[in-house]
mmCIF file of C-alpha atoms in Angstrom:
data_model
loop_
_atom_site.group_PDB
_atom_site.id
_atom_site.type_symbol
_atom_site.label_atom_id
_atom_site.label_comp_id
_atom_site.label_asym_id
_atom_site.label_seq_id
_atom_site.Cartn_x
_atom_site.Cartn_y
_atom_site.Cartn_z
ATOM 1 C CA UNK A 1 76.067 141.039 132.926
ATOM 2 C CA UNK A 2 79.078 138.612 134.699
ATOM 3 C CA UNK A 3 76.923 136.274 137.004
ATOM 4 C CA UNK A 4 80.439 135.650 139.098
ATOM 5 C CA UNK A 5 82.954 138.293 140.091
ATOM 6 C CA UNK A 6 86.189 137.557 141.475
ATOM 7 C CA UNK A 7 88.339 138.939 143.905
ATOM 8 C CA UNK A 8 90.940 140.071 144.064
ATOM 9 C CA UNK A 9 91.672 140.594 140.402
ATOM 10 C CA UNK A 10 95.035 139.358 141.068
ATOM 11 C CA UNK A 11 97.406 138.128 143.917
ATOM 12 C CA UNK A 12 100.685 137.582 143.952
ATOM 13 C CA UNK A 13 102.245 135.192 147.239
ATOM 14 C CA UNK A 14 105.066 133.253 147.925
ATOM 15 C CA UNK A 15 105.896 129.606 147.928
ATOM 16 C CA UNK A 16 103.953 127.598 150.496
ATOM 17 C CA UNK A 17 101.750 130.031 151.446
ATOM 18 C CA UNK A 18 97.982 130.193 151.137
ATOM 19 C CA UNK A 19 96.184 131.612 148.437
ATOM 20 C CA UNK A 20 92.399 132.795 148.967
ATOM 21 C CA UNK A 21 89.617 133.780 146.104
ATOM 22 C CA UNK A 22 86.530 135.356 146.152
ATOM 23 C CA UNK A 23 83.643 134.617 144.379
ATOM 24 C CA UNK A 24 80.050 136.669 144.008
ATOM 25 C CA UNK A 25 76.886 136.017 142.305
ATOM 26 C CA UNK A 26 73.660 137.727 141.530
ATOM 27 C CA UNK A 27 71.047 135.148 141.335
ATOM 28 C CA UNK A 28 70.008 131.742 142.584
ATOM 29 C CA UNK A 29 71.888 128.922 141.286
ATOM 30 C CA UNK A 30 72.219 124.624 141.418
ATOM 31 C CA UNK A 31 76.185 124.567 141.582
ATOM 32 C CA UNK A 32 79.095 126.578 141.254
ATOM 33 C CA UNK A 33 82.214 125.590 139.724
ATOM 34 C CA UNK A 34 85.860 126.591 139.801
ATOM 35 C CA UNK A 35 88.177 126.563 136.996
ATOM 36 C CA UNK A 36 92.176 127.074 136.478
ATOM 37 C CA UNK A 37 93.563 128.058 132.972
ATOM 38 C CA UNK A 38 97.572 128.493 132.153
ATOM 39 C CA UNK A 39 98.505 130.774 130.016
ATOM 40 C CA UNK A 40 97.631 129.813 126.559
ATOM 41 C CA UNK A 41 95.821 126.912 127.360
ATOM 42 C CA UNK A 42 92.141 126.213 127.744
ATOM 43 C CA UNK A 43 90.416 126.028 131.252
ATOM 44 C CA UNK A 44 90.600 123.165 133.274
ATOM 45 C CA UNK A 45 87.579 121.798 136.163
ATOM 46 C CA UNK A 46 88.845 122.172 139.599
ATOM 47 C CA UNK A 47 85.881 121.458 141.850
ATOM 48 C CA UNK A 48 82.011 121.638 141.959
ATOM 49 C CA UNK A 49 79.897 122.437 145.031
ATOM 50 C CA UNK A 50 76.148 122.359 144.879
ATOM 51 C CA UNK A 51 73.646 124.510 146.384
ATOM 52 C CA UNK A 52 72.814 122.449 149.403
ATOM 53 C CA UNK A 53 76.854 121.977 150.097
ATOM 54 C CA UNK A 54 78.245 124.474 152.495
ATOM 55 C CA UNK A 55 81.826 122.963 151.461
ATOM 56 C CA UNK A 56 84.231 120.771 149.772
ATOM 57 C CA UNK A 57 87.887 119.385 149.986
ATOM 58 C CA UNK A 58 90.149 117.941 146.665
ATOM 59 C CA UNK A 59 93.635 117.844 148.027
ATOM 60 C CA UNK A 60 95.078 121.015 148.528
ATOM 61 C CA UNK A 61 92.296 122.731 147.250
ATOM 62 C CA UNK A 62 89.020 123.904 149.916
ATOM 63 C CA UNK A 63 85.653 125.701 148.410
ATOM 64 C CA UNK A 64 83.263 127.078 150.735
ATOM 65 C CA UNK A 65 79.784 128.282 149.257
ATOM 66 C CA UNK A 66 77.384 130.563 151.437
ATOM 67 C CA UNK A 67 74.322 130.894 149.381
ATOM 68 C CA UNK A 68 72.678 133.434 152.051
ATOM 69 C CA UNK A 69 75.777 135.597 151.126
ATOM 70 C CA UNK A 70 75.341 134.525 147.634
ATOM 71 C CA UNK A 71 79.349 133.971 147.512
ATOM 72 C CA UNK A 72 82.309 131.667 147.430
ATOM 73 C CA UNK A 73 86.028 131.290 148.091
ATOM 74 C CA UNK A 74 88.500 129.205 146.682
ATOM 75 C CA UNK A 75 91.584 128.361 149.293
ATOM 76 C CA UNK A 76 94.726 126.999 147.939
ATOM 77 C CA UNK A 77 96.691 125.786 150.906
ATOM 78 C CA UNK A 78 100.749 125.552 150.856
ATOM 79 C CA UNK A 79 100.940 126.899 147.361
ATOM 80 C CA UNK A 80 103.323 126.380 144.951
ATOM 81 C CA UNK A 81 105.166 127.728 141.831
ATOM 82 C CA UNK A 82 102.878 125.414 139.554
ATOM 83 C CA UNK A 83 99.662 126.903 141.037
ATOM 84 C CA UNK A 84 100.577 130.274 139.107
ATOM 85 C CA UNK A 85 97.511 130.751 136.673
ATOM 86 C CA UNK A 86 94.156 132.678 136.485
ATOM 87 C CA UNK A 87 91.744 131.291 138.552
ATOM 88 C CA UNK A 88 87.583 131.360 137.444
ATOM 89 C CA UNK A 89 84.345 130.930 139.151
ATOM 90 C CA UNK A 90 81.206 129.427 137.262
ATOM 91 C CA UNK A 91 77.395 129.518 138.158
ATOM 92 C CA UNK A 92 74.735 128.187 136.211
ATOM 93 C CA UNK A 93 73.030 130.560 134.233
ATOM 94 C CA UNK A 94 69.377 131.042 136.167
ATOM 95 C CA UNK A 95 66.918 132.698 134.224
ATOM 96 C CA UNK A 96 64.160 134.988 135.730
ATOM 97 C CA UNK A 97 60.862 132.614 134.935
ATOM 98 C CA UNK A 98 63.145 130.167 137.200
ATOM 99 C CA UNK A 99 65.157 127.400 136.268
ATOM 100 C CA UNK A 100 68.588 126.946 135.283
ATOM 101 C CA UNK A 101 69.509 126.855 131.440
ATOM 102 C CA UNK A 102 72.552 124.879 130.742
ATOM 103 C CA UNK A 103 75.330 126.744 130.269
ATOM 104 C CA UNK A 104 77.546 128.271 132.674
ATOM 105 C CA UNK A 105 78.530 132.430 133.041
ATOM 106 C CA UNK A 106 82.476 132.585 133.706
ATOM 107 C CA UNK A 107 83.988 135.219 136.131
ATOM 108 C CA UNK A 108 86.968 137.462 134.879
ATOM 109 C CA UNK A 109 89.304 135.604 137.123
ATOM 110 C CA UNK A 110 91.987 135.838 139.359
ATOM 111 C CA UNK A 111 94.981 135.899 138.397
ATOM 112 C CA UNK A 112 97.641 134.464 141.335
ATOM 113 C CA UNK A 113 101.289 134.204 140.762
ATOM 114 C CA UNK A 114 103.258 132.409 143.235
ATOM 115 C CA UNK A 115 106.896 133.025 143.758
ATOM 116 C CA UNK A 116 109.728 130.208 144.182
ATOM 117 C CA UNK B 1 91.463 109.527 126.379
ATOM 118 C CA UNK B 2 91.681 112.288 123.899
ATOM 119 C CA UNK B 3 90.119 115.634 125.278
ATOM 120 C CA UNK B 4 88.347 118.249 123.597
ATOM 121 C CA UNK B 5 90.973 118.917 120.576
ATOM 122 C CA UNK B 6 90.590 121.979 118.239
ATOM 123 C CA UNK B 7 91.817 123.393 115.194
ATOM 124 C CA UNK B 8 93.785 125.148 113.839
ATOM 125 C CA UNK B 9 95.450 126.262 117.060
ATOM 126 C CA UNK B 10 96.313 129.662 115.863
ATOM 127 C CA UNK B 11 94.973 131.744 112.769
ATOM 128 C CA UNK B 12 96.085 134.762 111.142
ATOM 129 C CA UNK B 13 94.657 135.960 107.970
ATOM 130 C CA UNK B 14 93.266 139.334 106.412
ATOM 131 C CA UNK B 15 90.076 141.082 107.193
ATOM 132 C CA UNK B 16 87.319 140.418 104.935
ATOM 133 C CA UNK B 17 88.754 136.952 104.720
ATOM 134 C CA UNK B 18 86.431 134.118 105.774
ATOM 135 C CA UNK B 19 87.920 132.068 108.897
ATOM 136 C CA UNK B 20 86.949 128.629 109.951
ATOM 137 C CA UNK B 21 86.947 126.687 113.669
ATOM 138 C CA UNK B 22 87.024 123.359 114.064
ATOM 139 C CA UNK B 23 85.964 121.336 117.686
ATOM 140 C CA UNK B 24 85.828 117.692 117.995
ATOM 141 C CA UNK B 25 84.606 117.300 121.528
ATOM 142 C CA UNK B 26 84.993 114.470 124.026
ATOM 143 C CA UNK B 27 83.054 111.481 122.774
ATOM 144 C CA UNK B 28 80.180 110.792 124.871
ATOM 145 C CA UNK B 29 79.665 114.446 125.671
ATOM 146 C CA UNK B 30 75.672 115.371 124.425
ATOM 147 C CA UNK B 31 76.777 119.353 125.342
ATOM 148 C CA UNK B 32 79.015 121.731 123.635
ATOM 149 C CA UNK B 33 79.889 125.386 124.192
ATOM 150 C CA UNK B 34 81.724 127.991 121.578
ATOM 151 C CA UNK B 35 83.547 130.428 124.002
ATOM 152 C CA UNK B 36 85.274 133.888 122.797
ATOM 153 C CA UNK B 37 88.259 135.333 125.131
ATOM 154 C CA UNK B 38 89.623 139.022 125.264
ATOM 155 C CA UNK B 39 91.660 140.939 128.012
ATOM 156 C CA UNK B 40 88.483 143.080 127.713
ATOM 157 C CA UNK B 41 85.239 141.086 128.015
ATOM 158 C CA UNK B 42 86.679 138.055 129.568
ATOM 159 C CA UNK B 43 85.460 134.417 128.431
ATOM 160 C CA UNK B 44 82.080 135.116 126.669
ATOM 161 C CA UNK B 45 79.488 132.281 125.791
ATOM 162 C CA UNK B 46 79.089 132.806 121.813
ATOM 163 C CA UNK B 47 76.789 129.694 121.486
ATOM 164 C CA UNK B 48 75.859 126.419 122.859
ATOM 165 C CA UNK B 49 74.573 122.893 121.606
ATOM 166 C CA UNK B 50 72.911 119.834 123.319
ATOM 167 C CA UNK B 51 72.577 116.566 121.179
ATOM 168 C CA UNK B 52 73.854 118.511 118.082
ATOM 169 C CA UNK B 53 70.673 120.887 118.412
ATOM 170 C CA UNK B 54 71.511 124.803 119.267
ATOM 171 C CA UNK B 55 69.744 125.876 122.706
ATOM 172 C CA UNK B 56 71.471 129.385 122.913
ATOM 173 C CA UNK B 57 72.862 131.336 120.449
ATOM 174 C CA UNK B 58 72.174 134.768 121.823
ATOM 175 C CA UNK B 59 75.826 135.615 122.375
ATOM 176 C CA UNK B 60 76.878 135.102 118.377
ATOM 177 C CA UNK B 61 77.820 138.764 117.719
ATOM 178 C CA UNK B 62 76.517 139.261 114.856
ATOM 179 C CA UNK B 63 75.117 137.578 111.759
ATOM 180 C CA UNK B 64 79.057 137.070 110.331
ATOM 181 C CA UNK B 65 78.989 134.496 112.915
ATOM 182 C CA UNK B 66 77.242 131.237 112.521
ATOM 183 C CA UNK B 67 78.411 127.211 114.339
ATOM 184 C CA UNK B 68 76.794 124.758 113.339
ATOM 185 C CA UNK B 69 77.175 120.605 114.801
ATOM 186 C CA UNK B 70 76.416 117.910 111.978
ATOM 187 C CA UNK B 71 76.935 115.167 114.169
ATOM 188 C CA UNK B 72 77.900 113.938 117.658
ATOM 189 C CA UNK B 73 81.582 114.336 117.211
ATOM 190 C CA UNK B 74 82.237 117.557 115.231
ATOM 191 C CA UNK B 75 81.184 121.499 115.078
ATOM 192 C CA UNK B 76 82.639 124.480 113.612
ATOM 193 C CA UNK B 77 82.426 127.789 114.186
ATOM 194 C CA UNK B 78 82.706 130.449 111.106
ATOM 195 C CA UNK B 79 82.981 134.213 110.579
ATOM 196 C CA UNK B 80 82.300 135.817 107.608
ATOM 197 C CA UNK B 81 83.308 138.674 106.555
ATOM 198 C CA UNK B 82 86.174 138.961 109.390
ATOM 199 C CA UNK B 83 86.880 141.804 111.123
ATOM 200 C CA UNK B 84 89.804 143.023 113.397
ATOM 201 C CA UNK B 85 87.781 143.468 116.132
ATOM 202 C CA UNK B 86 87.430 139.425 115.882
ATOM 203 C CA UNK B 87 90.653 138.944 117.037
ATOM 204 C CA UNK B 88 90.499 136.919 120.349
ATOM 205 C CA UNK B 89 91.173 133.229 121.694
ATOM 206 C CA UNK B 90 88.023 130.719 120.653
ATOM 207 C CA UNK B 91 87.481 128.025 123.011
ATOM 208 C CA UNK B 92 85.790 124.443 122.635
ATOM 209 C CA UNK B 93 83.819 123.035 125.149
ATOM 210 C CA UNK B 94 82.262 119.960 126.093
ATOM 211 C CA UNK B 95 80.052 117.990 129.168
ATOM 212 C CA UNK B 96 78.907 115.167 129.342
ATOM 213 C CA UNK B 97 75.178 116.876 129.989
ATOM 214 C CA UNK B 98 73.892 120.435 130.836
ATOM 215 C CA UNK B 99 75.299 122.338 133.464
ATOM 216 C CA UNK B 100 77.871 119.579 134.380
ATOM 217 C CA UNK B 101 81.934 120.173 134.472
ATOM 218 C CA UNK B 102 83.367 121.420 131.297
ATOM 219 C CA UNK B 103 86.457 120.291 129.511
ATOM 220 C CA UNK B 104 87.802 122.892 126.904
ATOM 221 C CA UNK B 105 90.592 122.707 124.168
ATOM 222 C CA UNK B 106 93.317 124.851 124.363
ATOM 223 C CA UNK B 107 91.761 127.071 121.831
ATOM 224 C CA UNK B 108 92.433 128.927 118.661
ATOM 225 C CA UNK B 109 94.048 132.089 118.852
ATOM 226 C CA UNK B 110 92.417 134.345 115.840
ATOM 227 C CA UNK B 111 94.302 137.452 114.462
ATOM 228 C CA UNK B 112 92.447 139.495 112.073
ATOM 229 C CA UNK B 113 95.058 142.150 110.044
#
């Protein structure tokens, strides 16, 4: 079963406005990533926050993680055209004897267009 | 520096037919990951290795599929007999260790007739 959903599925703004994702997971984890893929290309590392992080800046980009809530968002700030792509959230994969093994589980995405 | 860098980039051949990935990952990387992309499932883990040794292979479909790493620097991944319900986009992945950011290739987009 996914580990991370997103939400919304997709979202569709204009041009310098801000673009917020949702992220939910089931189980404990150490980190939580974010990734952005283009279409037809592979996925690309935005930003990791770790457990004991309650958030994290990389230009325009802001993560928030509330591990009571077991969720995250992802806020793009002044968007722009070049920010149109599907956008994933990654935990560690915990299993139940405890412990994280070492891959990650990938969300479905979001997928945000932005408009010029 | 070079990233993760795959081949072929796209594939189409006739069921039955056996197909072959290639993944050279990022030197210095000990982990990599074999990822399988549809509209329907999403990106699925298929199989991982760390130091060329498998750790988790529990989401290989079936026994047509089988990856294996020979060295540090190159793995493959291989179906056989293919199927059209193979069809999908393969990702690549490597880290530098477990559970760390992953860089991916730009995959290999498989059609199965």
């Amino acid at each position: 079963s996914q580990q991370g959903e997103e939400d919304p599925q997709a979202l569709s703004i204009q041009e310098g406005e801000n673009a917020t994702m949702n992220c939910s997971y089931k189980t404990s984890i150490n980190n939580l990533q974010w990734y952005r893929q283009n279409s037809g290309r592979g996925l690309v590392h935005l930003i990791l926050i770790r457990s004991n992080e309650r958030e994290k800046h990389s230009g325009r980009l802001r993560v928030t993680l509330d591990t009571s809530k077991k969720s995250s968002s992802l806020l793009i700030t002044a968007s722009r055209a070049a920010d149109t792509a599907s956008y994933f959230c990654a935990t560690d994969a915990w299993v139940n004897y405890g412990g994280s093994q070492g891959n990650l589980i990938f969300g479905k995405g979001t997928k945000l267009s932005v408009k010029p | 520096d070079a990233g993760v860098i795959q081949s072929p980039r796209h594939e189409v051949t006739e069921m039955g037919q056996e197909v072959t990935l290639r993944c050279k990952p990022i030197s210095g990387h000990n982990s990599l990951f074999w990822y399988r992309q549809t509209m329907m499932r999403g990106l699925e883990l298929l199989i991982y290795f760390n130091n060329n040794v498998p750790i988790d292979d529990s989401g290989m479909p079936e026994d047509r599929f089988s990856a294996k790493m020979p060295n540090a620097s190159f793995s493959t991944l291989k179906i056989q007999p293919s199927e059209p319900r193979d069809s999908a986009v393969y990702f690549c992945a490597s880290s530098l260790t477990e559970n760390q950011p992953q860089h991916f290739g730009d995959g290999t987009r498989l059609s199965i007739l």
